[in-house]
Coordinates of C-alpha atoms in Angstrom, one line a residue:
Chain D
M1 CA -14.4 -26.4 -13.5
P2 CA -12.9 -23.1 -12.5
I3 CA -15.2 -22.7 -9.5
A4 CA -14.1 -26.1 -8.1
A5 CA -10.5 -25.0 -8.6
L6 CA -11.3 -21.7 -6.9
A7 CA -12.9 -23.4 -4.0
A8 CA -9.9 -25.8 -3.7
F9 CA -7.6 -22.8 -3.7
V10 CA -9.6 -20.9 -1.0
L11 CA -9.7 -24.1 1.1
S12 CA -6.0 -24.6 0.8
L13 CA -5.5 -21.0 2.0
F14 CA -7.5 -21.8 5.1
L15 CA -5.6 -25.0 5.7
A16 CA -2.2 -23.2 5.2
V17 CA -2.8 -20.6 7.9
P18 CA -3.0 -23.0 10.8
A19 CA 0.0 -24.8 9.4
L20 CA 2.0 -21.6 9.6
A21 CA 1.0 -21.2 13.2
A22 CA 3.1 -24.3 14.2
D23 CA 6.1 -23.2 16.4
P24 CA 9.2 -22.7 14.3
A25 CA 12.4 -24.3 15.7
P26 CA 14.6 -21.2 15.8
L27 CA 13.1 -18.0 17.1
K28 CA 11.9 -16.0 14.1
V29 CA 12.2 -12.2 14.5
G30 CA 10.9 -9.6 12.1
Y31 CA 12.7 -6.3 12.0
I32 CA 13.0 -3.3 9.7
P33 CA 16.5 -2.6 8.3
V34 CA 16.8 0.9 9.6
G35 CA 18.6 2.6 12.5
D36 CA 15.6 2.1 14.8
C37 CA 16.3 -1.6 14.8
L38 CA 20.1 -1.2 15.5
Q39 CA 19.7 -3.3 18.6
Y40 CA 19.0 -6.4 16.5
Y41 CA 22.2 -6.0 14.5
V42 CA 24.3 -5.3 17.6
A43 CA 22.8 -8.3 19.5
E44 CA 23.7 -10.5 16.5
E45 CA 27.2 -9.1 15.9
E46 CA 28.1 -9.2 19.6
G47 CA 26.7 -12.7 20.0
Y48 CA 24.1 -11.7 22.7
F49 CA 21.4 -14.0 21.3
A50 CA 23.7 -17.0 21.3
A51 CA 24.9 -16.1 24.8
E52 CA 21.3 -16.3 26.0
G53 CA 21.0 -19.7 24.3
L54 CA 18.7 -18.4 21.5
A55 CA 18.9 -19.5 17.9
V56 CA 17.5 -16.4 16.2
A57 CA 16.5 -16.3 12.6
G58 CA 16.0 -12.6 11.6
A59 CA 13.7 -11.5 8.7
A60 CA 14.3 -8.0 7.4
M61 CA 10.8 -6.7 6.5
K62 CA 9.2 -3.6 5.2
G63 CA 7.4 -2.3 8.2
G64 CA 4.9 -3.0 11.0
A65 CA 2.1 -3.5 8.4
V66 CA 3.9 -6.6 7.2
I67 CA 5.4 -7.7 10.5
A68 CA 2.2 -7.6 12.5
P69 CA 0.2 -10.1 10.4
A70 CA 3.3 -12.4 10.5
V71 CA 3.4 -12.3 14.3
E72 CA -0.4 -12.7 14.5
G73 CA -0.2 -15.8 12.3
G74 CA 2.6 -17.3 14.3
E75 CA 5.1 -17.1 11.4
L76 CA 7.2 -14.8 13.5
G77 CA 7.6 -15.1 17.3
I78 CA 8.7 -11.5 17.8
G79 CA 8.6 -8.5 15.7
W80 CA 9.6 -4.8 15.7
S81 CA 6.8 -2.3 15.2
N82 CA 6.3 1.4 15.7
T83 CA 4.2 2.2 18.8
V84 CA 1.1 3.6 17.0
S85 CA 0.5 0.4 15.0
I86 CA 0.5 -1.7 18.2
I87 CA -1.7 0.9 19.9
L88 CA -4.2 0.6 17.1
A89 CA -4.0 -3.1 16.9
H90 CA -4.7 -3.4 20.6
A91 CA -7.7 -1.2 20.2
K92 CA -9.0 -3.5 17.5
G93 CA -8.7 -6.6 19.7
F94 CA -5.2 -7.9 18.7
D95 CA -3.4 -9.6 21.5
F96 CA -0.1 -7.8 21.0
A97 CA 2.2 -6.4 23.7
F98 CA 5.7 -4.9 23.8
L99 CA 8.1 -7.2 25.6
A100 CA 11.2 -4.9 25.2
P101 CA 11.6 -1.3 24.2
G102 CA 13.0 -0.6 20.7
A103 CA 13.8 3.0 20.3
E104 CA 13.0 6.2 22.1
G105 CA 12.9 9.8 20.8
V106 CA 14.3 12.5 23.1
A107 CA 13.6 16.1 22.1
G108 CA 16.8 18.0 21.5
T109 CA 19.3 15.1 21.5
N110 CA 17.7 12.0 19.9
D111 CA 15.3 13.5 17.3
V112 CA 15.3 10.9 14.5
H113 CA 12.4 12.7 12.8
A114 CA 12.3 16.1 11.3
L115 CA 9.8 18.2 9.4
L116 CA 11.6 19.4 6.2
V117 CA 10.9 21.9 3.5
P118 CA 12.8 22.4 0.3
A119 CA 15.9 24.6 0.7
D120 CA 14.4 27.4 -1.3
S121 CA 11.0 27.2 0.3
P122 CA 9.4 30.5 1.4
I123 CA 7.6 28.7 4.3
T124 CA 9.2 29.6 7.6
S125 CA 6.8 28.1 10.2
V126 CA 4.3 25.3 10.6
A127 CA 1.5 27.8 10.4
G128 CA 2.7 28.6 6.9
L129 CA 1.7 25.1 5.8
A130 CA -2.0 25.7 6.1
G131 CA -3.6 24.7 2.9
K132 CA -0.4 23.0 1.7
T133 CA 0.4 19.3 1.2
V134 CA 2.8 17.5 3.5
A135 CA 4.3 14.0 2.9
V136 CA 4.1 11.4 5.6
N137 CA 5.2 7.8 5.2
T138 CA 1.9 6.3 6.3
L139 CA -1.5 7.8 7.1
G140 CA -3.2 6.8 10.2
N141 CA 0.1 6.4 11.9
I142 CA 2.5 8.1 14.4
N143 CA 3.4 10.7 11.8
E144 CA -0.1 11.7 11.0
A145 CA -0.8 12.1 14.7
A146 CA 2.4 14.2 15.0
M147 CA 1.4 16.5 12.1
R148 CA -2.1 17.1 13.4
A149 CA -0.6 18.0 16.8
L150 CA 2.0 20.3 15.2
A151 CA -0.7 22.1 13.2
Q152 CA -2.8 22.6 16.4
K153 CA 0.2 23.9 18.3
A154 CA 0.9 26.3 15.4
G155 CA -2.6 27.7 15.8
I156 CA -4.1 26.3 12.7
A157 CA -6.8 23.7 12.4
P158 CA -5.5 20.1 12.8
D159 CA -6.8 19.2 9.3
A160 CA -5.7 22.4 7.6
I161 CA -2.7 20.6 6.3
R162 CA -3.3 18.0 3.6
L163 CA -1.4 14.8 4.2
V164 CA -0.3 12.4 1.5
E165 CA 1.5 9.1 1.7
V166 CA 4.9 9.0 0.3
P167 CA 7.5 6.4 1.2
F168 CA 10.5 7.9 3.1
P169 CA 13.0 7.4 0.3
D170 CA 10.8 9.2 -2.2
M171 CA 10.0 12.3 0.0
A172 CA 13.0 14.4 -1.1
G173 CA 12.0 13.8 -4.7
A174 CA 8.4 14.7 -4.1
M175 CA 9.5 17.9 -2.5
A176 CA 11.8 18.7 -5.4
K177 CA 9.0 18.1 -7.8
G178 CA 6.7 20.4 -5.9
S179 CA 4.1 17.6 -5.3
V180 CA 4.4 18.3 -1.5
Q181 CA 5.5 21.5 0.2
A182 CA 7.0 19.7 3.2
A183 CA 7.9 16.2 4.4
L184 CA 7.9 14.6 7.8
T185 CA 10.8 12.3 7.4
L186 CA 13.4 10.4 9.5
E187 CA 17.0 9.5 9.5
P188 CA 19.0 8.9 7.5
F189 CA 16.9 10.8 5.0
V190 CA 16.9 14.0 7.2
T191 CA 20.7 14.2 7.3
D192 CA 21.0 13.1 3.7
A193 CA 18.7 15.8 2.3
V194 CA 20.0 18.6 4.6
S195 CA 23.6 17.8 4.0
R196 CA 23.1 17.7 0.2
G197 CA 21.5 21.2 0.5
A198 CA 18.2 19.9 -0.9
A199 CA 16.2 20.7 2.2
K200 CA 16.1 22.7 5.4
V201 CA 14.6 21.8 8.8
L202 CA 11.3 23.5 9.6
D203 CA 10.8 21.7 12.9
P204 CA 13.5 19.6 14.5
S205 CA 11.2 17.9 17.0
P206 CA 7.9 17.1 15.2
H207 CA 7.0 14.5 17.7
A208 CA 7.2 16.8 20.7
A209 CA 3.5 16.4 21.4
F210 CA 4.1 12.9 22.6
G211 CA 6.3 14.2 25.4
S212 CA 10.0 13.4 25.9
P213 CA 11.2 10.7 25.8
Y214 CA 8.5 8.9 23.8
L215 CA 8.6 5.3 22.6
I216 CA 9.1 5.2 18.8
G217 CA 8.7 1.5 18.7
G218 CA 9.7 -1.8 20.2
W219 CA 9.8 -5.5 20.2
F220 CA 6.4 -7.0 20.4
A221 CA 4.8 -10.4 20.5
K222 CA 1.4 -11.9 21.1
K223 CA 0.7 -12.0 24.9
G224 CA -0.3 -15.6 24.4
W225 CA 3.1 -16.3 22.9
I226 CA 4.9 -14.6 25.7
K227 CA 3.0 -16.7 28.2
S228 CA 3.7 -19.9 26.4
H229 CA 7.4 -19.1 25.8
P230 CA 8.5 -17.4 29.0
A231 CA 12.1 -18.4 28.8
E232 CA 12.6 -17.4 25.1
A233 CA 10.8 -14.1 25.7
A234 CA 12.9 -13.3 28.7
A235 CA 16.2 -14.3 27.0
F236 CA 15.3 -12.1 24.0
A237 CA 14.5 -9.1 26.2
R238 CA 17.8 -9.6 28.0
A239 CA 19.7 -9.8 24.7
V240 CA 18.3 -6.6 23.3
A241 CA 18.8 -4.8 26.6
K242 CA 22.5 -5.8 26.4
A243 CA 22.6 -4.5 22.9
A244 CA 21.0 -1.2 24.1
A245 CA 23.7 -0.9 26.8
F246 CA 26.4 -1.6 24.1
I247 CA 25.1 1.1 21.8
D248 CA 25.1 3.5 24.8
A249 CA 28.7 2.7 25.7
N250 CA 30.1 2.3 22.2
P251 CA 28.3 4.7 19.8
E252 CA 31.0 4.7 17.2
K253 CA 31.2 0.9 17.0
A254 CA 27.4 0.8 16.9
R255 CA 27.4 3.2 13.9
Q256 CA 29.9 1.0 12.1
I257 CA 27.7 -2.0 12.6
L258 CA 24.7 0.0 11.3
S259 CA 26.6 1.1 8.2
Q260 CA 27.8 -2.5 7.5
R261 CA 24.5 -4.1 8.0
T262 CA 22.2 -1.6 6.3
K263 CA 24.6 -0.7 3.5
L264 CA 24.3 2.9 4.7
A265 CA 27.3 5.1 3.5
P266 CA 29.7 5.2 6.4
E267 CA 29.9 9.0 6.3
L268 CA 26.1 9.2 6.6
A269 CA 26.0 6.6 9.3
A270 CA 28.5 8.7 11.3
K271 CA 26.4 11.8 11.0
I272 CA 22.8 10.7 11.5
V273 CA 20.9 11.1 14.7
L274 CA 20.2 7.8 16.4
P275 CA 17.3 7.2 18.7
R276 CA 18.0 6.4 22.3
F277 CA 17.8 2.7 23.2
P278 CA 16.4 2.3 26.7
Q279 CA 16.9 -0.9 28.6
S280 CA 13.5 -1.2 30.2
L281 CA 9.9 -0.4 29.3
D282 CA 8.5 2.7 30.8
P283 CA 4.7 3.2 30.5
K284 CA 5.2 7.0 30.6
A285 CA 7.0 6.8 27.3
L286 CA 3.8 5.4 25.8
A287 CA 1.1 7.4 27.5
G288 CA 1.7 10.5 25.4
V289 CA 1.5 8.6 22.2
I290 CA -1.8 7.0 23.2
D291 CA -3.2 10.4 24.3
V292 CA -2.2 12.2 21.0
S293 CA -3.5 9.3 18.9
A294 CA -6.9 9.5 20.7
R295 CA -7.0 13.3 20.5
F296 CA -6.7 13.3 16.7
G297 CA -9.1 10.5 16.0
L298 CA -6.7 7.6 15.2
L299 CA -7.9 5.9 18.4
A300 CA -11.5 5.8 19.6
K301 CA -10.6 6.3 23.2
P302 CA -7.3 6.2 25.2
F303 CA -6.3 3.2 27.4
P304 CA -3.7 2.7 30.1
A305 CA -0.2 2.1 28.6
A306 CA 0.3 -1.0 30.8
E307 CA -2.3 -2.8 28.7
I308 CA 0.2 -3.2 25.8
L309 CA 3.4 -3.7 27.9
D310 CA 4.2 -7.3 28.9
A311 CA 7.8 -7.4 30.0
P312 CA 8.6 -11.0 30.7
A313 CA 10.0 -11.9 34.2
Q314 CA 13.7 -11.5 34.0
Chain M
M1 CA -30.7 -22.4 -14.1
K2 CA -27.1 -21.9 -14.9
R3 CA -27.1 -18.5 -13.0
L4 CA -28.8 -20.1 -10.0
S5 CA -26.2 -22.8 -9.6
G6 CA -23.5 -20.2 -9.7
I7 CA -25.3 -18.2 -7.0
I8 CA -25.6 -21.4 -4.9
V9 CA -21.8 -22.0 -5.1
L10 CA -21.2 -18.4 -4.1
C11 CA -23.5 -18.7 -1.1
A12 CA -21.8 -22.0 -0.2
L13 CA -18.4 -20.4 -0.3
A14 CA -19.6 -17.5 1.9
G15 CA -21.0 -20.2 4.3
V16 CA -17.7 -22.0 4.5
W17 CA -15.9 -18.7 5.2
E18 CA -18.5 -17.9 7.9
C19 CA -18.1 -21.3 9.6
V20 CA -14.3 -21.5 9.3
S21 CA -14.0 -18.0 10.9
R22 CA -16.6 -18.6 13.6
A23 CA -15.1 -21.9 14.5
G24 CA -11.8 -20.2 15.2
L25 CA -9.9 -22.3 12.6
V26 CA -8.2 -19.1 11.5
S27 CA -7.5 -15.8 13.2
K28 CA -10.9 -14.2 13.6
L29 CA -9.2 -10.8 13.5
Y30 CA -7.7 -11.4 10.0
F31 CA -10.6 -13.5 8.7
P32 CA -13.7 -11.9 10.2
P33 CA -16.9 -13.8 9.5
V34 CA -18.7 -12.8 6.3
S35 CA -21.6 -11.6 8.3
T36 CA -19.4 -9.1 10.2
I37 CA -17.9 -7.8 6.9
A38 CA -21.4 -7.6 5.4
A39 CA -22.6 -5.5 8.4
V40 CA -19.6 -3.1 8.1
F41 CA -20.1 -3.0 4.3
W42 CA -23.7 -2.0 4.7
E43 CA -22.9 0.7 7.3
L44 CA -20.0 2.2 5.2
T45 CA -22.2 2.1 2.1
V46 CA -25.2 3.8 3.6
S47 CA -23.0 6.4 5.3
G48 CA -21.5 7.2 1.9
T49 CA -17.9 6.5 2.9
L50 CA -17.3 3.7 0.4
P51 CA -19.3 5.1 -2.5
A52 CA -17.4 8.4 -2.2
Q53 CA -14.0 6.6 -2.3
A54 CA -15.1 4.2 -5.0
G55 CA -16.5 7.1 -7.0
E56 CA -13.2 8.8 -7.1
T57 CA -11.5 5.7 -8.3
F58 CA -14.2 5.1 -10.9
A59 CA -13.9 8.7 -12.2
R60 CA -10.1 8.4 -12.6
A61 CA -10.5 5.0 -14.3
V62 CA -13.1 6.3 -16.7
A63 CA -11.1 9.4 -17.5
G64 CA -8.0 7.4 -18.2
L65 CA -9.9 4.8 -20.2
L66 CA -11.5 7.5 -22.4
A67 CA -8.3 9.3 -22.9
A68 CA -6.6 6.1 -24.0
L69 CA -9.5 5.4 -26.4
V70 CA -9.1 8.8 -28.0
L71 CA -5.3 8.4 -28.3
A72 CA -5.0 4.7 -29.2
G73 CA -8.1 4.2 -31.3
P74 CA -7.2 6.5 -34.2
L75 CA -3.5 5.7 -34.0
G76 CA -4.3 2.0 -34.2
L77 CA -6.7 2.4 -37.1
G78 CA -4.0 4.4 -38.9
M79 CA -1.3 1.7 -38.2
G80 CA -3.7 -1.0 -39.3
T81 CA -4.4 0.7 -42.7
S82 CA -1.0 2.3 -43.5
R83 CA 1.9 0.0 -44.0
R84 CA 4.3 2.9 -43.7
L85 CA 3.0 4.1 -40.3
S86 CA 2.9 0.5 -39.0
A87 CA 6.6 -0.1 -40.0
L88 CA 7.4 3.2 -38.3
L89 CA 5.7 2.5 -35.0
T90 CA 5.5 -1.2 -34.5
P91 CA 9.0 -1.7 -33.0
A92 CA 8.4 1.0 -30.4
V93 CA 5.0 -0.4 -29.6
E94 CA 6.2 -3.9 -29.3
L95 CA 9.0 -2.8 -27.0
V96 CA 6.9 -0.8 -24.6
R97 CA 3.7 -2.9 -24.7
P98 CA 5.0 -5.8 -22.5
V99 CA 6.0 -3.4 -19.7
P100 CA 3.5 -4.2 -16.8
P101 CA 1.7 -0.9 -16.0
P102 CA 2.5 -1.1 -12.3
A103 CA 6.2 -1.0 -13.2
V104 CA 5.8 2.5 -14.6
I105 CA 4.4 3.9 -11.4
P106 CA 7.8 4.7 -9.8
A107 CA 9.0 6.4 -13.0
A108 CA 5.7 8.3 -13.3
M109 CA 6.1 9.5 -9.7
L110 CA 9.6 10.8 -10.5
L111 CA 8.4 12.5 -13.6
L112 CA 5.0 13.8 -12.6
G113 CA 5.0 13.7 -8.8
I114 CA 2.1 12.1 -6.9
G115 CA -0.9 14.1 -8.1
T116 CA -3.7 13.3 -10.4
S117 CA -1.6 13.7 -13.5
M118 CA 0.6 10.8 -12.4
K119 CA -2.4 8.6 -11.7
L120 CA -4.1 9.4 -14.9
S121 CA -1.1 8.9 -17.1
V122 CA -0.4 5.5 -15.6
I123 CA -4.1 4.5 -16.3
V124 CA -3.8 5.8 -19.9
F125 CA -0.6 3.8 -20.3
A126 CA -2.3 0.7 -19.1
C127 CA -5.3 1.1 -21.3
F128 CA -3.5 2.4 -24.4
F129 CA -2.0 -0.9 -25.6
P130 CA -5.0 -3.3 -25.5
I131 CA -7.0 -0.6 -27.4
L132 CA -4.2 0.0 -29.8
V133 CA -3.7 -3.7 -30.6
G134 CA -7.4 -4.2 -31.0
A135 CA -7.6 -1.3 -33.4
V136 CA -4.5 -2.3 -35.4
D137 CA -5.8 -5.9 -35.7
G138 CA -9.2 -4.9 -36.7
A139 CA -8.2 -2.4 -39.3
R140 CA -5.5 -4.7 -40.7
H141 CA -7.9 -7.6 -41.2
V142 CA -10.6 -5.9 -43.0
E143 CA -12.0 -8.2 -45.7
P144 CA -9.9 -7.4 -48.8
G145 CA -13.1 -7.6 -50.9
F146 CA -14.6 -4.7 -48.9
R147 CA -11.7 -2.5 -49.8
L148 CA -11.7 -3.5 -53.4
T149 CA -15.4 -2.8 -53.6
A150 CA -15.0 0.5 -51.8
A151 CA -12.2 1.4 -54.3
A152 CA -14.4 0.3 -57.2
Y153 CA -17.2 2.6 -56.0
G154 CA -14.6 5.4 -55.6
L155 CA -15.2 6.0 -51.9
R156 CA -13.3 9.0 -50.4
R157 CA -10.8 8.3 -47.7
S158 CA -13.2 9.5 -44.9
Q159 CA -16.0 7.4 -46.4
L160 CA -13.7 4.4 -46.5
L161 CA -12.7 5.0 -42.9
F162 CA -16.1 5.6 -41.4
G163 CA -18.1 3.4 -43.7
V164 CA -15.9 0.4 -44.1
I165 CA -12.8 0.2 -41.9
L166 CA -14.3 1.4 -38.6
P167 CA -17.3 -0.9 -38.7
A168 CA -15.2 -3.9 -39.8
A169 CA -12.6 -3.2 -37.1
G170 CA -15.3 -2.6 -34.6
P171 CA -15.5 -6.0 -32.9
S172 CA -11.7 -6.2 -32.6
L173 CA -11.5 -2.7 -31.3
A174 CA -14.3 -3.5 -28.9
A175 CA -12.4 -6.6 -27.6
G176 CA -9.4 -4.4 -27.0
F177 CA -11.5 -1.9 -25.2
R178 CA -13.1 -4.6 -23.0
T179 CA -9.6 -5.8 -22.0
A180 CA -8.7 -2.3 -21.1
V181 CA -11.7 -1.8 -18.7
P182 CA -10.5 -4.0 -15.8
M183 CA -6.9 -2.8 -16.5
A184 CA -8.1 0.8 -15.9
L185 CA -9.6 -0.1 -12.5
I186 CA -6.7 -2.2 -11.4
V187 CA -4.2 0.5 -12.2
A188 CA -6.3 3.2 -10.7
V189 CA -6.4 1.2 -7.4
L190 CA -2.7 0.5 -7.6
S191 CA -1.8 4.1 -8.2
E192 CA -3.9 5.1 -5.2
M193 CA -1.8 2.9 -3.0
V194 CA 1.2 5.2 -3.4
G195 CA 1.2 8.9 -2.7
A196 CA -2.6 9.3 -2.4
S197 CA -5.0 10.6 0.2
S198 CA -8.2 9.4 -1.4
G199 CA -9.7 6.6 -3.5
I200 CA -10.7 3.1 -2.7
G201 CA -7.1 1.8 -3.1
H202 CA -5.9 4.2 -0.6
Y203 CA -8.8 3.4 1.7
I204 CA -8.1 -0.4 1.6
L205 CA -4.5 0.2 2.4
R206 CA -5.2 2.6 5.2
M207 CA -7.7 0.2 6.8
Q208 CA -5.1 -2.6 6.7
R209 CA -2.5 -0.4 8.3
T210 CA -4.7 0.6 11.1
F211 CA -6.0 -2.9 11.7
A212 CA -9.5 -2.1 10.7
I213 CA -9.8 -5.5 9.0
P214 CA -13.6 -5.7 8.4
E215 CA -13.5 -2.2 6.8
M216 CA -10.6 -3.4 4.6
Y217 CA -12.6 -6.3 3.3
A218 CA -15.6 -4.1 2.8
G219 CA -13.5 -1.9 0.6
V220 CA -12.3 -4.9 -1.4
A221 CA -15.9 -6.1 -1.8
W222 CA -16.8 -2.6 -3.2
L223 CA -14.1 -3.0 -5.7
G224 CA -15.4 -6.4 -6.7
I225 CA -18.9 -5.0 -7.2
L226 CA -17.6 -1.9 -9.0
G227 CA -15.5 -4.1 -11.4
L228 CA -18.5 -6.4 -12.0
G229 CA -20.8 -3.5 -12.7
C230 CA -18.3 -1.9 -15.1
N231 CA -17.8 -5.1 -17.0
L232 CA -21.5 -5.8 -17.3
A233 CA -22.2 -2.2 -18.4
V234 CA -19.4 -2.3 -21.0
E235 CA -20.6 -5.7 -22.4
R236 CA -24.2 -4.5 -22.6
G237 CA -23.1 -1.3 -24.3
L238 CA -20.8 -3.0 -26.8
S239 CA -23.2 -5.7 -27.8
R240 CA -25.8 -3.0 -28.5
L241 CA -23.3 -1.1 -30.5
L242 CA -22.3 -4.2 -32.4
R243 CA -25.7 -5.7 -32.7
W244 CA -25.4 -5.9 -36.5
H245 CA -22.3 -8.0 -36.2
E246 CA -22.9 -11.7 -36.6
G247 CA -19.7 -12.9 -34.9
W248 CA -20.2 -10.7 -31.9
K249 CA -23.7 -11.8 -31.4
S250 CA -23.0 -15.5 -31.9
G251 CA -20.5 -15.7 -29.2
M252 CA -17.1 -14.3 -30.3
G253 CA -17.7 -11.3 -28.0
R254 CA -19.6 -13.0 -25.3

């Protein structure tokens, strides 16, 4: 009876979800194995989690789209996500909040993103991209908002540039093939493509519309979880703050850790631009992202940044 | 009666979903009640958003499917009737055939970029082999008596092909084609999940990424209905085309 089997399967899915919600013994943390999550590696290497009495089990995951459901379902206690995903999730009723900052972009010094064009491209300004196709890693995300804002600033219609989704590692290839005429990419792909002579920078601060500094992403959890695990949440926030201080004080050592843990070539790890890792949450670093997201239709209406900040009592 | 009991089970499943979600047994955000999804589905259907996205996917799938039929049909009939051609091509076909079509998407992206040509060629790849195998099998297993009779009557090659082999291979070719139909849709959707800015696959992924969960399910529901519609239409069409064939009518096909 296939229908009975199907019904049993569907039911077992429903039963499995609450089972996942049970509290795991060690604190499970989802992160993305890129430079933006450097704090995680440093906190582990330097023993900051252990010093705070935390047993942390890390899970390297693909991105916020995978991490958010795992945090919502209780599979992960804490996860890393880019800011826009949490902003959109909040607007849709998800109970997420940042409990510690993850990475900040600072125009001029900590620009981890760049808008690239092929090295031999005749395009010399963002306005020249009108009617052209640009690669972004995910539509409906921070990079779509940034491109719309860039277009507007350049004096062309925000939707004059056609955006397509291309994963970061494939962007250089898509440009070389001519499938896209520009790519909004991030480190280490910016430094890699530029130093290989495959691409040149069209705009070094494509996220300028968000203000500077702006929060690229951070460590988030369900507000309910933060409330029910105040000690763990505070200990985690302290550990990543210590890691942020370490990165600030020992940039060379931090780059070494990054290269070891992400298998990034050491010469590339030494050259790439790192984001800034602040030690406390600043609503101002979020307000610009919320405003731009609302301005370009990703968000129905803006809301106060404080709604998605929930720093645990230290 | 049979159909009615199936519909009752379907309604019961929807009812269970509704209750489980409303009772808060699962995250309401990820498993919104069926009624919520139905409302969003209706809204997005009436506004034309989902039909437009599904239409693009459908057009790509159909184009790929027809191209595969044009390429694989004659080639398969040729391989099924000519020992020499079969010996020449079978090793290559057997080597490439088991490759799951989604696995060729990354390679296709490198070779062809992310545009329509990439999507179409992956769909053609996916549909090519079921049709080819159906055509080869059909042509190969033509009743020997038919061929002898045709030879005795001195039929020309083209007469043999269109009068004897093609009709005899028809049911097998049709079975291959029917296997290719859902493949075309599946691969069209998959190819829209990378490097795309339109199509229902892209829509579903985008809604998931932006936490628009009821919209995401509405997209999935549209795909289900589209798939169902395609399968029904193809079955209808084929059984009309093959009405003369005993085996097809008496259940081999259905």
